[in-house]
Amino acid sequence: MAAPSRTRTLQVVDTEFSADAVEWCPVEGWHSILACGTYHLRPPAPTDSRGSDGACDRTGRLYLYHYNEEQPYIPLSEIQRIDTAAVLDIKWCHVPVAEHPMVGVANSMGAVEFFQLTGSEKKSCMLEPCFRAQLGAQRLALSLDWSTAREQCGCPLRVISSDSEGKLNLFSIDESAPSVHVLNQWEAHKFEAWIAAFNYWDTNIVYSGLHSMGVCSIQCSPHRENLLATGSYDEHVLLWDTRNMKQPLADTHVEGGVWRLKWHPTCDFVLLAACMQSGFKILDCRGSMAENTEECIILSSYVLHNSLAYGADWSRLCPRDSWTAAQDSAAACPSAEELEGRSDGGDERLNLQVQNLKIIYESPTATFDVILDEESEGPALPLKAEGGPKLSGDPDRVGSPDLKGSLGLVGGPERGGDPESGSRSDSGAKRPSGTGLDRSGDSARSLDNPKEMSIVATCSFYDNILHVWKWEMSLVTPAGPPSSRSPSEKTAEGLH
């Protein structure tokens, strides 16, 4: 039986436009700061009585929020909003740049804009424009990634970005100015390059994916060397050993196109997936990494209705137990007699609090906050993967001028597979063993910890909603007989 887990909605926020990118600040001391980007396609204004011949206008907004756990019913408060071009991706640098947190924003004007977070107080900090990198005319900047996910010291800061012309764009960040410099731009694909990502263990290597049922999400594990996760429009999440890319370590069907993947910041076997039509899913990858199982277990699903799941990210905050927080909140609430004796000004403040509370339960998706214990049946998995023989072999790479390689992670000539085989490789290829994946020593979880608790931020298209929710997983796996159910049947849904 798999480890029990549950999800609980903390707050939903109306973003006015379709929300498609969200990320918590990873810089130490700023973990309570959250950025969210939106995308809105405005129809062209009519030019005459016969109709319109202009182009559609893509506009958006960048939001900055502060998360305060001392306010359990409305923990997220807006600090700032910036009207901008439509936002397609947001990524924070994992280390300060010129002593300030910095975020990169890929937008519909073909640029990557960089903002610095200024101010000493979390509740009053502001994003200020710093500089921008222009990718080219008549294109969209689709994604970006920083080279700093493992927070190496002394390494040059680099950013890789992909665009709608199929090009990859490599930049360096000069901290002394600060400023951005173009290192290289090259054509990686003939169609849209939806994603580009660094190998965090060797930042001279980048990965990219292309359209046509191809890869639209890639993330290298910051905990385990040679471990790579990819997701695509074909509704599959694949795990790879980068030393042997002929066959994936695991292939998990998640019933929706995979727009974003995020490894948990401390729990090295947990993977968050934004699965467009099927909501957000949390995967347990221990079996694939330690026992070479062919599919990951889906621990939890955060289900949306009449919307598409796009942005998703883990917070690095350490949340308190939800029952303890609820008790503290209840103790802080005034009694009915106290409320009756308040002045008119106090009544106005109370009414405002009640109005704010309503958004938690009256989201446009017509769903409600429900806590479910999600006990998926399945064989018990060990908490710690044992080491084993290391693999040999070097993945084939497509050459690029300044980097060791740019991989096209889709079926076809670029990967050496059948063009019609989708994301799957030739069935005759030998499956690599996952036991050789190196492990970061500081990422091992303590066996004394009874549960893993995390705050998650997700956002969705069409209903214009930013969701903040808590996920809890017991680290003590209950004993039970093995189940013959399929991985999709093992999924436990947590309705919010």
Coordinates of C-alpha atoms in Angstrom, one line a residue:
M1 CA 0.0 0.0 0.0
A2 CA 1.4 3.4 -1.0
A3 CA 2.0 6.1 1.5
P4 CA -1.3 7.9 2.4
S5 CA -1.5 11.6 1.3
R6 CA -4.1 14.4 1.2
T7 CA -4.6 17.8 -0.4
R8 CA -6.3 20.8 1.1
T9 CA -7.1 24.1 -0.6
L10 CA -5.9 27.1 1.4
Q11 CA -7.0 29.9 -1.0
V12 CA -8.1 30.7 -4.5
V13 CA -7.4 34.1 -6.1
D14 CA -9.0 35.6 -9.2
T15 CA -6.3 36.8 -11.6
E16 CA -8.7 38.4 -14.1
F17 CA -6.7 37.1 -17.1
S18 CA -5.8 33.4 -17.7
A19 CA -3.0 32.4 -15.3
D20 CA -0.4 30.3 -16.9
A21 CA 2.9 30.7 -14.9
V22 CA 3.6 30.7 -11.2
E23 CA 6.8 30.3 -9.1
W24 CA 7.8 30.8 -5.5
C25 CA 11.0 32.7 -4.8
P26 CA 13.8 30.2 -4.0
V27 CA 16.2 32.7 -2.5
E28 CA 16.9 32.1 1.2
G29 CA 14.9 34.6 3.3
W30 CA 12.4 35.3 0.6
H31 CA 10.5 31.9 0.4
S32 CA 7.2 33.6 1.2
I33 CA 7.2 35.6 -2.1
L34 CA 5.2 34.3 -5.0
A35 CA 5.1 35.5 -8.6
C36 CA 2.3 34.8 -11.1
G37 CA 1.9 35.6 -14.7
T38 CA -1.2 35.9 -16.9
Y39 CA -2.0 35.7 -20.6
H40 CA -4.9 37.4 -22.4
L41 CA -5.6 37.4 -26.2
R42 CA -7.6 40.5 -27.1
P43 CA -9.3 40.5 -30.5
P44 CA -8.2 43.2 -32.9
A45 CA -10.2 46.4 -33.0
P46 CA -12.4 46.8 -36.1
T47 CA -10.9 49.1 -38.8
D48 CA -14.0 49.7 -40.8
S49 CA -17.6 48.5 -41.2
R50 CA -16.5 45.3 -43.0
G51 CA -14.8 44.0 -39.9
S52 CA -11.2 43.7 -38.7
D53 CA -7.9 43.1 -40.4
G54 CA -5.6 43.8 -37.5
A55 CA -3.6 41.4 -35.5
C56 CA -4.7 40.0 -32.1
D57 CA -3.1 41.7 -29.1
R58 CA -1.5 39.6 -26.5
T59 CA -1.5 41.3 -23.1
G60 CA -0.9 40.1 -19.6
R61 CA 0.0 41.0 -16.0
L62 CA 2.7 40.1 -13.5
Y63 CA 1.5 39.7 -9.9
L64 CA 3.6 39.6 -6.8
Y65 CA 2.2 38.0 -3.6
H66 CA 3.2 37.5 0.0
Y67 CA 2.3 34.3 1.9
N68 CA 1.7 34.6 5.6
E69 CA 0.9 31.4 7.5
E70 CA -0.2 33.4 10.5
Q71 CA -3.3 34.2 8.4
P72 CA -4.5 30.6 7.7
Y73 CA -7.8 31.5 6.0
I74 CA -6.4 34.2 3.7
P75 CA -2.6 33.5 3.7
L76 CA -1.9 35.1 0.3
S77 CA -2.0 38.9 -0.1
E78 CA -1.2 40.8 -3.3
I79 CA 1.8 43.2 -3.1
Q80 CA 2.1 44.4 -6.6
R81 CA 0.7 44.1 -10.2
I82 CA 2.5 45.1 -13.3
D83 CA 0.7 45.4 -16.7
T84 CA 2.9 43.9 -19.4
A85 CA 2.9 41.8 -22.5
A86 CA 1.4 38.3 -22.1
V87 CA 3.5 36.1 -19.8
L88 CA 4.4 32.6 -21.0
D89 CA 7.0 31.6 -18.3
I90 CA 8.4 32.8 -15.0
K91 CA 11.6 31.6 -13.3
W92 CA 13.5 33.0 -10.3
C93 CA 17.2 32.8 -10.1
H94 CA 18.1 30.5 -7.2
V95 CA 20.8 32.8 -5.8
P96 CA 20.8 36.6 -5.3
V97 CA 21.9 38.8 -8.2
A98 CA 23.7 41.9 -7.1
E99 CA 22.5 41.1 -3.6
H100 CA 18.8 41.0 -4.6
P101 CA 16.4 38.2 -5.8
M102 CA 15.9 38.4 -9.5
V103 CA 13.1 36.9 -11.7
G104 CA 13.0 36.3 -15.4
V105 CA 9.8 36.6 -17.4
A106 CA 9.4 35.3 -21.0
N107 CA 6.7 37.3 -22.8
S108 CA 4.8 37.5 -26.0
M109 CA 6.8 40.4 -27.4
G110 CA 9.8 38.1 -28.0
A111 CA 11.7 39.2 -24.9
V112 CA 12.9 37.9 -21.6
E113 CA 12.6 40.7 -19.0
F114 CA 14.5 40.7 -15.7
F115 CA 13.1 42.2 -12.5
Q116 CA 14.9 42.8 -9.2
L117 CA 13.1 42.4 -5.9
T118 CA 13.8 45.5 -3.8
G119 CA 12.9 46.4 -0.2
S120 CA 13.6 44.8 3.1
E121 CA 10.1 44.1 4.3
K122 CA 8.4 41.1 2.8
K123 CA 4.9 42.7 2.8
S124 CA 6.1 45.9 1.0
C125 CA 8.8 44.6 -1.4
M126 CA 8.5 45.5 -5.1
L127 CA 9.7 44.3 -8.4
E128 CA 11.6 46.8 -10.4
P129 CA 12.6 46.4 -14.1
C130 CA 16.3 45.8 -14.4
F131 CA 17.1 44.8 -18.1
R132 CA 15.8 42.8 -20.9
A133 CA 17.0 40.4 -23.6
Q134 CA 15.3 40.7 -27.0
L135 CA 15.1 37.4 -28.9
G136 CA 13.9 38.7 -32.2
A137 CA 11.0 40.3 -34.0
Q138 CA 7.7 38.5 -34.7
R139 CA 8.2 35.8 -32.2
L140 CA 7.2 34.7 -28.7
A141 CA 9.6 33.9 -25.9
L142 CA 8.1 30.6 -24.7
S143 CA 10.3 29.5 -21.8
L144 CA 13.4 30.2 -19.8
D145 CA 15.7 28.5 -17.2
W146 CA 18.5 29.5 -14.9
S147 CA 21.7 27.6 -14.5
T148 CA 21.6 28.0 -10.7
A149 CA 19.2 25.3 -9.5
R150 CA 21.9 23.6 -7.5
E151 CA 23.0 27.0 -6.2
Q152 CA 26.6 26.5 -7.1
C153 CA 28.9 29.3 -5.9
G154 CA 31.4 30.9 -8.3
C155 CA 29.8 29.7 -11.5
P156 CA 28.8 32.2 -14.1
L157 CA 25.0 33.0 -14.2
R158 CA 23.4 31.8 -17.4
V159 CA 19.9 31.8 -18.8
I160 CA 18.6 29.7 -21.6
S161 CA 15.4 30.6 -23.4
S162 CA 13.3 29.1 -26.2
D163 CA 11.0 30.8 -28.7
S164 CA 8.3 30.3 -31.2
E165 CA 10.7 30.3 -34.1
G166 CA 12.4 27.1 -32.8
K167 CA 15.5 28.9 -31.6
L168 CA 17.4 28.6 -28.4
N169 CA 18.9 31.7 -26.9
L170 CA 21.8 31.6 -24.4
F171 CA 22.5 34.6 -22.1
S172 CA 25.0 35.5 -19.4
I173 CA 24.1 37.8 -16.5
D174 CA 26.8 40.2 -15.3
E175 CA 26.3 40.9 -11.6
S176 CA 28.5 43.9 -11.4
A177 CA 26.4 46.1 -13.7
P178 CA 24.0 44.2 -13.6
S179 CA 23.3 43.5 -17.3
V180 CA 22.6 40.7 -19.7
H181 CA 24.7 39.6 -22.7
V182 CA 23.8 37.4 -25.6
L183 CA 26.2 34.4 -25.8
N184 CA 24.6 32.5 -28.6
Q185 CA 21.4 32.0 -30.6
W186 CA 20.8 29.0 -32.8
E187 CA 18.0 27.1 -34.6
A188 CA 17.3 24.0 -32.6
H189 CA 13.9 23.0 -34.2
K190 CA 11.8 23.8 -37.3
F191 CA 8.7 24.4 -35.1
E192 CA 8.0 26.0 -31.8
A193 CA 10.6 25.2 -29.1
W194 CA 8.2 25.0 -26.2
I195 CA 10.8 24.4 -23.5
A196 CA 14.5 24.7 -22.8
A197 CA 16.3 23.6 -19.6
F198 CA 19.8 23.3 -18.2
N199 CA 21.5 20.1 -17.0
Y200 CA 22.0 21.4 -13.5
W201 CA 25.0 19.1 -13.0
D202 CA 26.7 20.3 -16.1
T203 CA 25.5 23.7 -17.3
N204 CA 27.3 23.4 -20.6
I205 CA 24.4 21.0 -21.6
V206 CA 20.9 22.1 -22.3
Y207 CA 17.8 20.2 -23.3
S208 CA 15.0 21.3 -25.5
G209 CA 11.7 19.9 -26.9
L210 CA 9.6 20.8 -29.9
H211 CA 5.9 20.8 -30.9
S212 CA 4.0 18.2 -32.9
M213 CA 3.0 16.1 -29.9
G214 CA 6.4 16.8 -28.5
V215 CA 8.0 17.8 -25.3
C216 CA 6.7 21.0 -23.5
S217 CA 8.2 20.4 -20.1
I218 CA 11.7 19.4 -19.0
Q219 CA 13.4 19.5 -15.6
C220 CA 16.7 18.0 -14.5
S221 CA 16.7 16.7 -11.0
P222 CA 18.7 19.0 -8.6
H223 CA 19.0 16.1 -6.2
R224 CA 20.2 13.2 -8.4
E225 CA 22.8 13.4 -11.1
N226 CA 21.8 12.0 -14.5
L227 CA 18.0 12.0 -13.7
L228 CA 15.8 14.0 -16.1
A229 CA 12.0 14.3 -16.2
T230 CA 10.1 15.2 -19.4
G231 CA 6.4 15.7 -20.2
S232 CA 4.6 16.2 -23.5
Y233 CA 1.3 16.6 -25.3
D234 CA 1.0 12.8 -25.6
E235 CA 0.0 12.8 -21.8
H236 CA 3.0 10.9 -20.6
V237 CA 5.7 11.8 -18.0
L238 CA 9.0 10.1 -18.8
L239 CA 12.0 9.7 -16.5
W240 CA 15.4 9.4 -18.1
D241 CA 19.0 8.4 -17.2
T242 CA 20.9 11.0 -19.2
R243 CA 23.7 8.6 -19.8
N244 CA 21.5 6.3 -21.8
M245 CA 18.6 8.1 -23.6
K246 CA 17.6 5.2 -25.8
Q247 CA 14.8 4.1 -23.4
P248 CA 13.2 5.9 -20.5
L249 CA 13.5 4.6 -16.9
A250 CA 9.7 5.1 -16.5
D251 CA 6.7 6.0 -18.5
T252 CA 3.6 7.2 -16.7
H253 CA 0.3 8.1 -18.4
V254 CA -1.2 11.1 -16.6
E255 CA -4.3 11.6 -18.8
G256 CA -3.5 15.2 -19.9
G257 CA -0.8 17.1 -21.8
V258 CA 2.1 17.8 -19.5
W259 CA 2.8 21.6 -19.5
R260 CA 5.1 21.9 -16.4
L261 CA 7.1 19.5 -14.2
K262 CA 8.7 20.5 -10.9
W263 CA 10.8 18.3 -8.6
H264 CA 10.2 18.8 -4.9
P265 CA 12.8 21.1 -3.4
T266 CA 13.8 18.6 -0.6
C267 CA 12.0 15.3 -1.2
D268 CA 14.0 13.9 -4.1
F269 CA 11.5 11.3 -5.3
V270 CA 8.4 13.5 -5.6
L271 CA 7.5 15.2 -8.8
L272 CA 4.7 17.7 -9.5
A273 CA 3.0 17.7 -12.9
A274 CA 0.6 20.3 -14.5
C275 CA -1.4 18.0 -16.7
M276 CA -3.6 20.5 -18.7
Q277 CA -7.0 18.7 -19.0
S278 CA -6.5 16.4 -16.0
G279 CA -5.4 18.9 -13.3
F280 CA -2.3 18.7 -11.2
K281 CA -0.7 15.4 -10.1
I282 CA 2.0 14.4 -7.6
L283 CA 4.1 11.4 -8.6
D284 CA 6.1 9.1 -6.4
C285 CA 9.2 8.1 -8.5
R286 CA 11.0 5.9 -5.9
G287 CA 10.1 2.7 -7.6
S288 CA 11.4 3.8 -11.0
M289 CA 14.7 5.1 -9.5
A290 CA 15.4 2.3 -7.0
E291 CA 13.5 -0.8 -8.3
N292 CA 13.3 -0.1 -12.0
T293 CA 9.5 -0.1 -12.1
E294 CA 8.1 1.0 -15.4
E295 CA 5.5 3.5 -14.0
C296 CA 5.5 6.0 -11.2
I297 CA 2.7 5.9 -8.6
I298 CA 0.3 8.9 -8.7
L299 CA 0.0 9.9 -5.1
S300 CA -2.5 12.7 -5.4
S301 CA -4.5 14.7 -7.9
Y302 CA -5.7 18.2 -7.5
V303 CA -8.6 18.3 -9.9
L304 CA -9.9 21.3 -11.8
H305 CA -13.2 21.6 -13.7
N306 CA -13.7 23.5 -17.0
S307 CA -10.1 24.7 -17.0
L308 CA -6.6 23.8 -18.1
A309 CA -3.8 23.2 -15.6
Y310 CA -0.7 25.2 -16.6
G311 CA 1.6 26.7 -13.9
A312 CA 2.8 24.8 -10.8
D313 CA 5.5 25.1 -8.2
W314 CA 6.5 23.9 -4.8
S315 CA 7.1 26.4 -1.9
R316 CA 10.2 26.0 0.2
L317 CA 8.3 27.1 3.3
C318 CA 8.0 24.6 6.1
P319 CA 4.2 24.7 6.9
R320 CA 2.9 23.9 10.3
D321 CA 0.5 21.0 10.9
S322 CA -2.9 22.1 9.6
W323 CA -4.7 21.0 12.8
T324 CA -2.3 23.0 14.9
A325 CA -2.8 26.1 12.7
A326 CA -6.6 25.7 12.8
Q327 CA -6.5 25.5 16.6
D328 CA -4.3 28.7 16.8
S329 CA -6.7 30.5 14.4
A330 CA -9.8 29.4 16.4
A331 CA -8.1 30.7 19.6
A332 CA -7.5 34.1 18.0
C333 CA -11.1 34.5 16.8
P334 CA -13.2 36.9 19.0
S335 CA -16.4 35.7 20.6
A336 CA -19.9 36.7 19.4
E337 CA -20.2 39.0 22.5
E338 CA -17.0 40.8 21.6
L339 CA -18.1 41.3 18.0
E340 CA -21.4 42.8 19.0
G341 CA -19.6 45.4 21.2
R342 CA -17.4 46.7 18.4
S343 CA -17.6 50.1 16.7
D344 CA -18.9 50.7 13.2
G345 CA -15.3 50.8 12.0
G346 CA -14.7 47.4 13.5
D347 CA -17.8 46.1 11.8
E348 CA -16.5 47.3 8.5
R349 CA -13.3 45.5 9.0
L350 CA -15.2 42.3 10.0
N351 CA -17.3 42.6 6.9
L352 CA -14.2 42.9 4.7
Q353 CA -12.7 39.8 6.3
V354 CA -15.9 37.8 5.6
Q355 CA -15.9 39.0 2.0
N356 CA -12.3 37.8 1.7
L357 CA -13.2 34.5 3.1
K358 CA -15.9 33.9 0.5
I359 CA -13.3 33.5 -2.3
I360 CA -12.0 30.4 -0.7
Y361 CA -15.3 28.6 -1.2
E362 CA -16.8 30.4 -4.2
S363 CA -14.3 29.9 -7.0
P364 CA -15.5 30.2 -10.6
T365 CA -14.9 26.5 -10.9
A366 CA -17.9 25.8 -8.6
T367 CA -15.8 23.5 -6.5
F368 CA -15.3 23.4 -2.7
D369 CA -12.6 22.9 -0.2
V370 CA -12.6 19.2 0.7
I371 CA -10.0 17.3 2.6
L372 CA -9.6 13.7 1.5
D373 CA -7.3 11.1 3.0
E374 CA -5.8 9.6 -0.2
E375 CA -4.7 6.0 0.5
S376 CA -3.6 4.5 -2.8
E377 CA -3.1 0.8 -2.7
G378 CA 0.1 -0.6 -4.0
P379 CA 3.3 -2.3 -2.9
A380 CA 5.2 -0.6 -0.1
L381 CA 8.3 1.3 -1.3
P382 CA 11.4 1.8 0.8
L383 CA 12.0 5.4 1.8
K384 CA 15.7 5.3 0.8
A385 CA 16.9 4.0 -2.5
E386 CA 20.0 1.7 -2.3
G387 CA 22.9 2.3 -4.6
G388 CA 23.9 -0.1 -7.3
P389 CA 26.0 -0.6 -10.4
K390 CA 26.5 2.6 -12.5
L391 CA 25.5 2.7 -16.1
S392 CA 27.8 3.2 -19.0
G393 CA 27.1 5.0 -22.2
D394 CA 26.9 8.6 -23.4
P395 CA 23.6 10.0 -24.9
D396 CA 23.8 11.1 -28.5
R397 CA 23.5 14.9 -28.7
V398 CA 22.8 17.4 -31.4
G399 CA 25.7 19.8 -31.7
S400 CA 25.4 23.5 -30.9
P401 CA 28.1 26.1 -31.2
D402 CA 28.8 26.8 -27.5
L403 CA 27.2 24.0 -25.6
K404 CA 27.8 20.3 -25.4
G405 CA 24.4 19.4 -26.7
S406 CA 20.8 20.4 -27.3
L407 CA 18.5 17.3 -27.2
G408 CA 15.3 17.0 -29.2
L409 CA 13.3 14.8 -26.8
V410 CA 10.7 13.5 -29.2
G411 CA 10.3 10.5 -31.4
G412 CA 11.9 11.1 -34.8
P413 CA 15.3 11.6 -36.5
E414 CA 16.6 13.9 -33.7
R415 CA 16.3 11.2 -31.1
G416 CA 17.2 8.4 -33.5
G417 CA 13.8 6.8 -33.3
D418 CA 10.8 6.2 -35.6
P419 CA 9.2 9.5 -36.5
E420 CA 5.8 8.0 -35.9
S421 CA 6.6 6.4 -32.5
G422 CA 5.6 9.5 -30.4
S423 CA 7.5 9.7 -27.1
R424 CA 8.2 6.0 -27.0
S425 CA 11.4 4.5 -28.2
D426 CA 12.0 1.3 -30.2
S427 CA 10.7 -1.6 -28.1
G428 CA 13.8 -3.5 -28.8
A429 CA 16.0 -1.0 -27.0
K430 CA 17.5 -2.2 -23.8
R431 CA 16.0 -0.6 -20.7
P432 CA 18.6 1.1 -18.5
S433 CA 18.7 0.4 -14.8
G434 CA 17.8 3.2 -12.4
T435 CA 20.0 1.9 -9.6
G436 CA 23.1 3.8 -10.8
L437 CA 21.7 7.3 -10.3
D438 CA 23.9 9.3 -8.0
R439 CA 22.2 10.8 -5.0
S440 CA 22.8 14.1 -3.2
G441 CA 23.7 13.4 0.4
D442 CA 21.8 16.4 1.8
S443 CA 18.5 15.5 0.1
A444 CA 17.9 12.3 2.1
R445 CA 14.8 12.5 4.2
S446 CA 15.0 11.8 7.9
L447 CA 13.3 8.5 8.9
D448 CA 12.2 10.2 12.1
N449 CA 9.9 12.6 10.3
P450 CA 6.4 11.2 10.3
K451 CA 5.1 13.2 7.4
E452 CA 6.1 15.5 4.5
M453 CA 4.1 18.7 4.3
S454 CA 4.3 21.2 1.4
I455 CA 2.7 24.3 0.2
V456 CA 1.9 24.3 -3.6
A457 CA 0.9 27.1 -5.9
T458 CA -0.9 26.3 -9.2
C459 CA -2.7 28.3 -11.8
S460 CA -5.2 27.5 -14.6
F461 CA -6.4 28.8 -17.9
Y462 CA -10.0 29.9 -18.7
D463 CA -11.2 30.2 -15.1
N464 CA -8.4 32.8 -14.3
I465 CA -7.5 31.3 -11.0
L466 CA -4.4 31.0 -8.8
H467 CA -4.7 28.2 -6.3
V468 CA -2.7 27.8 -3.1
W469 CA -3.0 24.4 -1.4
K470 CA -1.3 22.1 1.1
W471 CA -0.1 18.6 0.4
E472 CA 0.7 16.1 3.1
M473 CA 2.2 12.7 2.8
S474 CA 2.8 10.2 5.5
L475 CA 6.4 8.9 5.5
V476 CA 5.2 5.7 7.3
T477 CA 3.9 3.4 4.7
P478 CA 1.0 1.2 6.0
A479 CA 1.4 -2.5 5.6
G480 CA -1.0 -4.2 3.3
P481 CA -1.3 -6.9 0.5
P482 CA -0.1 -5.9 -3.0
S483 CA -2.8 -4.5 -5.3
S484 CA -3.4 -5.6 -8.9
R485 CA -4.8 -2.2 -9.8
S486 CA -3.3 -0.1 -12.6
P487 CA -1.4 3.1 -11.8
S488 CA -4.4 5.2 -13.1
E489 CA -6.6 3.3 -10.6
K490 CA -4.1 4.0 -7.8
T491 CA -4.7 7.8 -8.3
A492 CA -6.4 9.4 -5.3
E493 CA -8.2 12.6 -6.1
G494 CA -8.3 15.5 -3.7
L495 CA -11.2 17.8 -4.7
H496 CA -10.7 21.3 -3.7

